[in-house]
CSV table of C-alpha atoms in Angstrom, one decimal:
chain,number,residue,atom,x,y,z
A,1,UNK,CA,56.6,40.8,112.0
A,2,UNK,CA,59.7,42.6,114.0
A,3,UNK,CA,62.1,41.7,111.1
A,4,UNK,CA,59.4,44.1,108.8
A,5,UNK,CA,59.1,46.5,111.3
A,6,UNK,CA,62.9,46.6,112.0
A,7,UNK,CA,63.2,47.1,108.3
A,8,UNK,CA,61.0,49.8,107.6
A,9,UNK,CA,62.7,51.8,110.5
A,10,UNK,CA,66.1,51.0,109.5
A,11,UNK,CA,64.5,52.6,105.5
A,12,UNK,CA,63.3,55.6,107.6
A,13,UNK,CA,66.6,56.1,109.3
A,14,UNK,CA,68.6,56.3,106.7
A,15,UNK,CA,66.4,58.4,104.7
A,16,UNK,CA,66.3,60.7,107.1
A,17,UNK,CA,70.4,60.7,107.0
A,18,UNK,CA,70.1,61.5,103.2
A,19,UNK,CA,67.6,64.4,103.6
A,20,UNK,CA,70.2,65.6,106.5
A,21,UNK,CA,72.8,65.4,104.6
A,22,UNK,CA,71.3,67.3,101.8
A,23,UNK,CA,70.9,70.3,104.0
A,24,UNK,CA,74.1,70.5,105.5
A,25,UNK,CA,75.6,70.5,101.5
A,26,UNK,CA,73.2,73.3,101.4
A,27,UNK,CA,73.5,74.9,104.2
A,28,UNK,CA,77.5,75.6,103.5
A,29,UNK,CA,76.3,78.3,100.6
A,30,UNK,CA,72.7,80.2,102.3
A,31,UNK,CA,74.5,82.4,104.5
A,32,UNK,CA,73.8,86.0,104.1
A,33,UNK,CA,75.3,85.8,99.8
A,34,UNK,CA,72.9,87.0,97.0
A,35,UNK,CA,73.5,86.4,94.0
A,36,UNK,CA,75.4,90.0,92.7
A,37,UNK,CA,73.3,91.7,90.3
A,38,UNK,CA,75.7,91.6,87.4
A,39,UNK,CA,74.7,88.4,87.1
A,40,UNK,CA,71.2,89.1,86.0
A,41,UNK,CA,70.5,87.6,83.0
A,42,UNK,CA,73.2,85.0,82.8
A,43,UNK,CA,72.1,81.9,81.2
A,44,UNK,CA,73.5,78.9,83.4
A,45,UNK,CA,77.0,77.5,82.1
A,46,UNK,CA,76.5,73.7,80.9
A,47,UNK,CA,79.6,72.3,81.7
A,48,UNK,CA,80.0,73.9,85.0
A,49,UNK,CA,78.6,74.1,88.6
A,50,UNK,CA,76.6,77.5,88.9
A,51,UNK,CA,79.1,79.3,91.5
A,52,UNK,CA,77.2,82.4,91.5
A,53,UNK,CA,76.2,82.2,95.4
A,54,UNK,CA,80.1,81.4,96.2
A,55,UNK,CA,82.0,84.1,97.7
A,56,UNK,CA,83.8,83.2,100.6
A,57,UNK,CA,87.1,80.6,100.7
A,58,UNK,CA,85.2,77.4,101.5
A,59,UNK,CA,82.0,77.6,100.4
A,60,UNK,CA,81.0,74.3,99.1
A,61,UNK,CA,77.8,73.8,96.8
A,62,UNK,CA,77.1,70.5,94.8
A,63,UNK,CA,74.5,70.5,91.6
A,64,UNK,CA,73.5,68.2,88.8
A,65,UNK,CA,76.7,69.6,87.1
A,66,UNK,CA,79.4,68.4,90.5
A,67,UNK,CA,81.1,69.4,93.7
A,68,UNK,CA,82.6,73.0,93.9
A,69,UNK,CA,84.9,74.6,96.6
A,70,UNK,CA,85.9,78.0,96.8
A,71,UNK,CA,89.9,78.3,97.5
A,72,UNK,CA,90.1,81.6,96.7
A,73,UNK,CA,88.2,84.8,95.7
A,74,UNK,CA,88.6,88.3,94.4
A,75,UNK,CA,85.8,90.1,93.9
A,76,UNK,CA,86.8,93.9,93.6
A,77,UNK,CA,85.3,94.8,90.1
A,78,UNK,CA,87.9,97.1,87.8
A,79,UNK,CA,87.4,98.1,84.3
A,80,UNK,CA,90.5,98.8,82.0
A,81,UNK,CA,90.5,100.4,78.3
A,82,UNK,CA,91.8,98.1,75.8
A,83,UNK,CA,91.7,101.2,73.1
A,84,UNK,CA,87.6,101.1,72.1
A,85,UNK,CA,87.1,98.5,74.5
A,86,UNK,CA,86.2,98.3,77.8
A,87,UNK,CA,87.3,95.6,79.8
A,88,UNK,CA,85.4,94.8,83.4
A,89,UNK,CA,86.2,92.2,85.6
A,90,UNK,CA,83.8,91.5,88.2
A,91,UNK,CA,85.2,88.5,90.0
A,92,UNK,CA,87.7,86.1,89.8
A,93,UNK,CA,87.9,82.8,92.0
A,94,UNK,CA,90.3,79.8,92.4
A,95,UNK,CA,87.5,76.9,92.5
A,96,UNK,CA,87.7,72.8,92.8
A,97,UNK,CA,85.5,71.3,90.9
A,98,UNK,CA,84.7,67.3,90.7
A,99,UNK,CA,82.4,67.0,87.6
A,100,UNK,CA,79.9,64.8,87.7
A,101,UNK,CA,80.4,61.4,86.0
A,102,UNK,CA,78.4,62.4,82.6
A,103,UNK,CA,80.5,65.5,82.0
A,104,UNK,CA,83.9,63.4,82.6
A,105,UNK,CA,84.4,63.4,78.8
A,106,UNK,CA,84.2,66.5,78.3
A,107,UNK,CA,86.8,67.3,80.6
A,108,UNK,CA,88.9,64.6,79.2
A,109,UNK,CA,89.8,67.0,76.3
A,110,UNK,CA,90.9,69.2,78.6
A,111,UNK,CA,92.7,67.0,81.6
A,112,UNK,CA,92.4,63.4,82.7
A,113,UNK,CA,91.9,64.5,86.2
A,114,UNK,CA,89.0,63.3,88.0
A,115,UNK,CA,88.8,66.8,89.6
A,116,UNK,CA,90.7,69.6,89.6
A,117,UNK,CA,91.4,73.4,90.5
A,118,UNK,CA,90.0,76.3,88.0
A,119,UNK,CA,90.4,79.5,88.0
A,120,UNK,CA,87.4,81.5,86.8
A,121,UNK,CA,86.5,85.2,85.9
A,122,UNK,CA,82.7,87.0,85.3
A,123,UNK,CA,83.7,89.4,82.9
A,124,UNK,CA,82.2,92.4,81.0
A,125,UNK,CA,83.5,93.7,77.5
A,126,UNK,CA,81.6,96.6,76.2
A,127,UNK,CA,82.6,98.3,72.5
A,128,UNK,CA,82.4,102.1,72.7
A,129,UNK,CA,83.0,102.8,69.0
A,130,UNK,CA,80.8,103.2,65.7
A,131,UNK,CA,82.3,100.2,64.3
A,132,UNK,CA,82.4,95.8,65.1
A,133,UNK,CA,85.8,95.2,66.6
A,134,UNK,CA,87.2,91.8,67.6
A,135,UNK,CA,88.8,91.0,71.1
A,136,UNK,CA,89.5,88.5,73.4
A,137,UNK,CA,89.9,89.2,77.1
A,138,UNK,CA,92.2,86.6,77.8
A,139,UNK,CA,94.4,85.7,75.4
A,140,UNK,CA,97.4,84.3,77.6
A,141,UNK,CA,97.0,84.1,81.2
A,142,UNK,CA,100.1,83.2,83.9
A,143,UNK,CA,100.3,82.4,87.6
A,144,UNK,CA,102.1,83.2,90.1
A,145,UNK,CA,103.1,79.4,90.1
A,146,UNK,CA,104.5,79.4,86.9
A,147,UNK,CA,101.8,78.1,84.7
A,148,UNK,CA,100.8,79.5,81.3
A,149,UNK,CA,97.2,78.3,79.5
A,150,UNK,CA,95.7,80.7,76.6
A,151,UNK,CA,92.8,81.0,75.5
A,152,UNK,CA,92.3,78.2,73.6
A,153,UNK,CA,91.6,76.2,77.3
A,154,UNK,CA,88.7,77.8,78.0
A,155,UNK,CA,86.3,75.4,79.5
A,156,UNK,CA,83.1,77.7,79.6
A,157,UNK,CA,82.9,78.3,75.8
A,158,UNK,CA,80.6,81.3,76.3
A,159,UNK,CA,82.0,82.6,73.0
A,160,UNK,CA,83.3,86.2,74.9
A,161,UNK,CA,86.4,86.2,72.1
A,162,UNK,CA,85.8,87.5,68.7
A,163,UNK,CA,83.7,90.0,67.2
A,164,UNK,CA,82.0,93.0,69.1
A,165,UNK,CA,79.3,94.8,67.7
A,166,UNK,CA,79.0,99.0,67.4
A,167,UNK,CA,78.1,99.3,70.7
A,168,UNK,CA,77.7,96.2,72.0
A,169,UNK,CA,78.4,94.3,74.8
A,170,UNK,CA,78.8,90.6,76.1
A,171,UNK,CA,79.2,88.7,79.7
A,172,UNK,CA,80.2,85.5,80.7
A,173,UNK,CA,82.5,83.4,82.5
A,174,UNK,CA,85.9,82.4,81.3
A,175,UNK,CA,88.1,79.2,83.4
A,176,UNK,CA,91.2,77.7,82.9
A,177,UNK,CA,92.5,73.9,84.4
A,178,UNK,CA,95.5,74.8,86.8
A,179,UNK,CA,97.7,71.8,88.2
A,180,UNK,CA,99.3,74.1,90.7
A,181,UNK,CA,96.8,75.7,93.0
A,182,UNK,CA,99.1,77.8,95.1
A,183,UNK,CA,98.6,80.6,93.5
A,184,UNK,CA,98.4,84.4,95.0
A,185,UNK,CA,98.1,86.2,91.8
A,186,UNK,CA,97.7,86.1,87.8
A,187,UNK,CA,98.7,87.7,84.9
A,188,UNK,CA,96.4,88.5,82.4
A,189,UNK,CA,97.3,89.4,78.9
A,190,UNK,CA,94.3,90.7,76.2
A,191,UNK,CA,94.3,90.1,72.8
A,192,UNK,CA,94.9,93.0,70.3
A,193,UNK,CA,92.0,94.8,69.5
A,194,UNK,CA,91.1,94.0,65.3
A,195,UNK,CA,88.5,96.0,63.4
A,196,UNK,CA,86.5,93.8,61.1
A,197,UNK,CA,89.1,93.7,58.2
A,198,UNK,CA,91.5,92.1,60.9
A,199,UNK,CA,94.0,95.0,61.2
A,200,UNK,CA,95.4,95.6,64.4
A,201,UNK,CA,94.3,99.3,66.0
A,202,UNK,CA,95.4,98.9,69.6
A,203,UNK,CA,97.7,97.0,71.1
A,204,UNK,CA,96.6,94.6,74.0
A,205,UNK,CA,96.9,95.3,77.7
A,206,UNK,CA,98.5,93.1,80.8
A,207,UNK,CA,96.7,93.2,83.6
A,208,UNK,CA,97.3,92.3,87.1
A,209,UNK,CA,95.2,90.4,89.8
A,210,UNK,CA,95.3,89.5,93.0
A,211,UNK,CA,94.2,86.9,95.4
């Protein structure tokens, strides 16, 4: 009878460790953050940890998606004019991410890490002209490190490149896998902008952030 009682405290204990270490997990992302309101709307990223309650360097949150840290942030919103379009980049954040194990081959296409750094952007493009226009925010983006991806590593796929209608306007993240995570700034170079026909009417823009 002690060796069943013994047990079933021994279960309670470390139950009571799970459900405390739960919280703490939790606890790292409730302090005073809201979610910003440019985010209303925004349909959960598949692929990714939602990040949306991450704004300070070191904020840790964990999901059914993975593990994400917060190594840097820059959340001064600025808006640029790619000819007809405009450009607005909410945030943009250095993140580690350690996917969880049924999203590792996904990732495989991209690195054979088992986690990695990120750096990710909430972006707005609006078209202010009478016509459907194609654009890509990022087309080539550098760090300060010396690394180069385009936008062809993408891994939030939240179709923000191509065409734009009259008017229109899309949102959405955009990340890129970096293997050197000391990085204090980026370079961000936009596509062209292409009316439907695919001519070229304005050239692209480089843009600088920092962290």
């Amino acid at each position: 009878m002690k060796q069943v009682i013994y047990l079933c405290l021994l279960l309670i204990t470390l139950t009571g460790c799970s459900f405390n270490d739960e919280k703490s997990v939790a606890a790292k992302t409730s302090s005073n953050n809201t979610i910003p309101s440019y985010y209303d709307d925004y349909i959960l990223n598949p692929q990714v940890s939602d990040d949306r309650l991450l704004q300070e360097v070191g904020q840790f949150s964990r999901d059914n998606r993975g593990e994400l840290t917060v190594k840097a942030a820059e959340h001064d919103s600025h808006t640029y004019k790619v000819g007809s379009i405009d450009l607005t980049i909410r945030e943009a954040k250095i993140l580690h991410f350690k996917p969880d194990y049924s999203l590792i081959d996904f990732y495989h296409s991209y690195t054979h890490d088992q986690e990695f750094d990120f750096i990710k952007f909430f972006v707005e493009i609006k078209n202010t002209s009478n016509q459907p226009l194609k654009f890509a925010p990022i087309a080539i983006l550098n760090t300060s490190s010396g690394e180069k991806v385009t936008f062809e590593d993408d891994i939030y796929l939240e179709d923000l490149n191509g065409e734009i209608a009259p008017n229109g306007m899309k949102n959405g993240n955009l990340g890129f896998i970096i293997e050197k995570s000391n990085v204090n700034s980026i370079e961000i170079m936009t596509s062209d902008v292409f009316n439907e026909k695919d001519e070229m009417i304005y050239d692209g823009e480089t843009i600088r952030v920092e962290f």
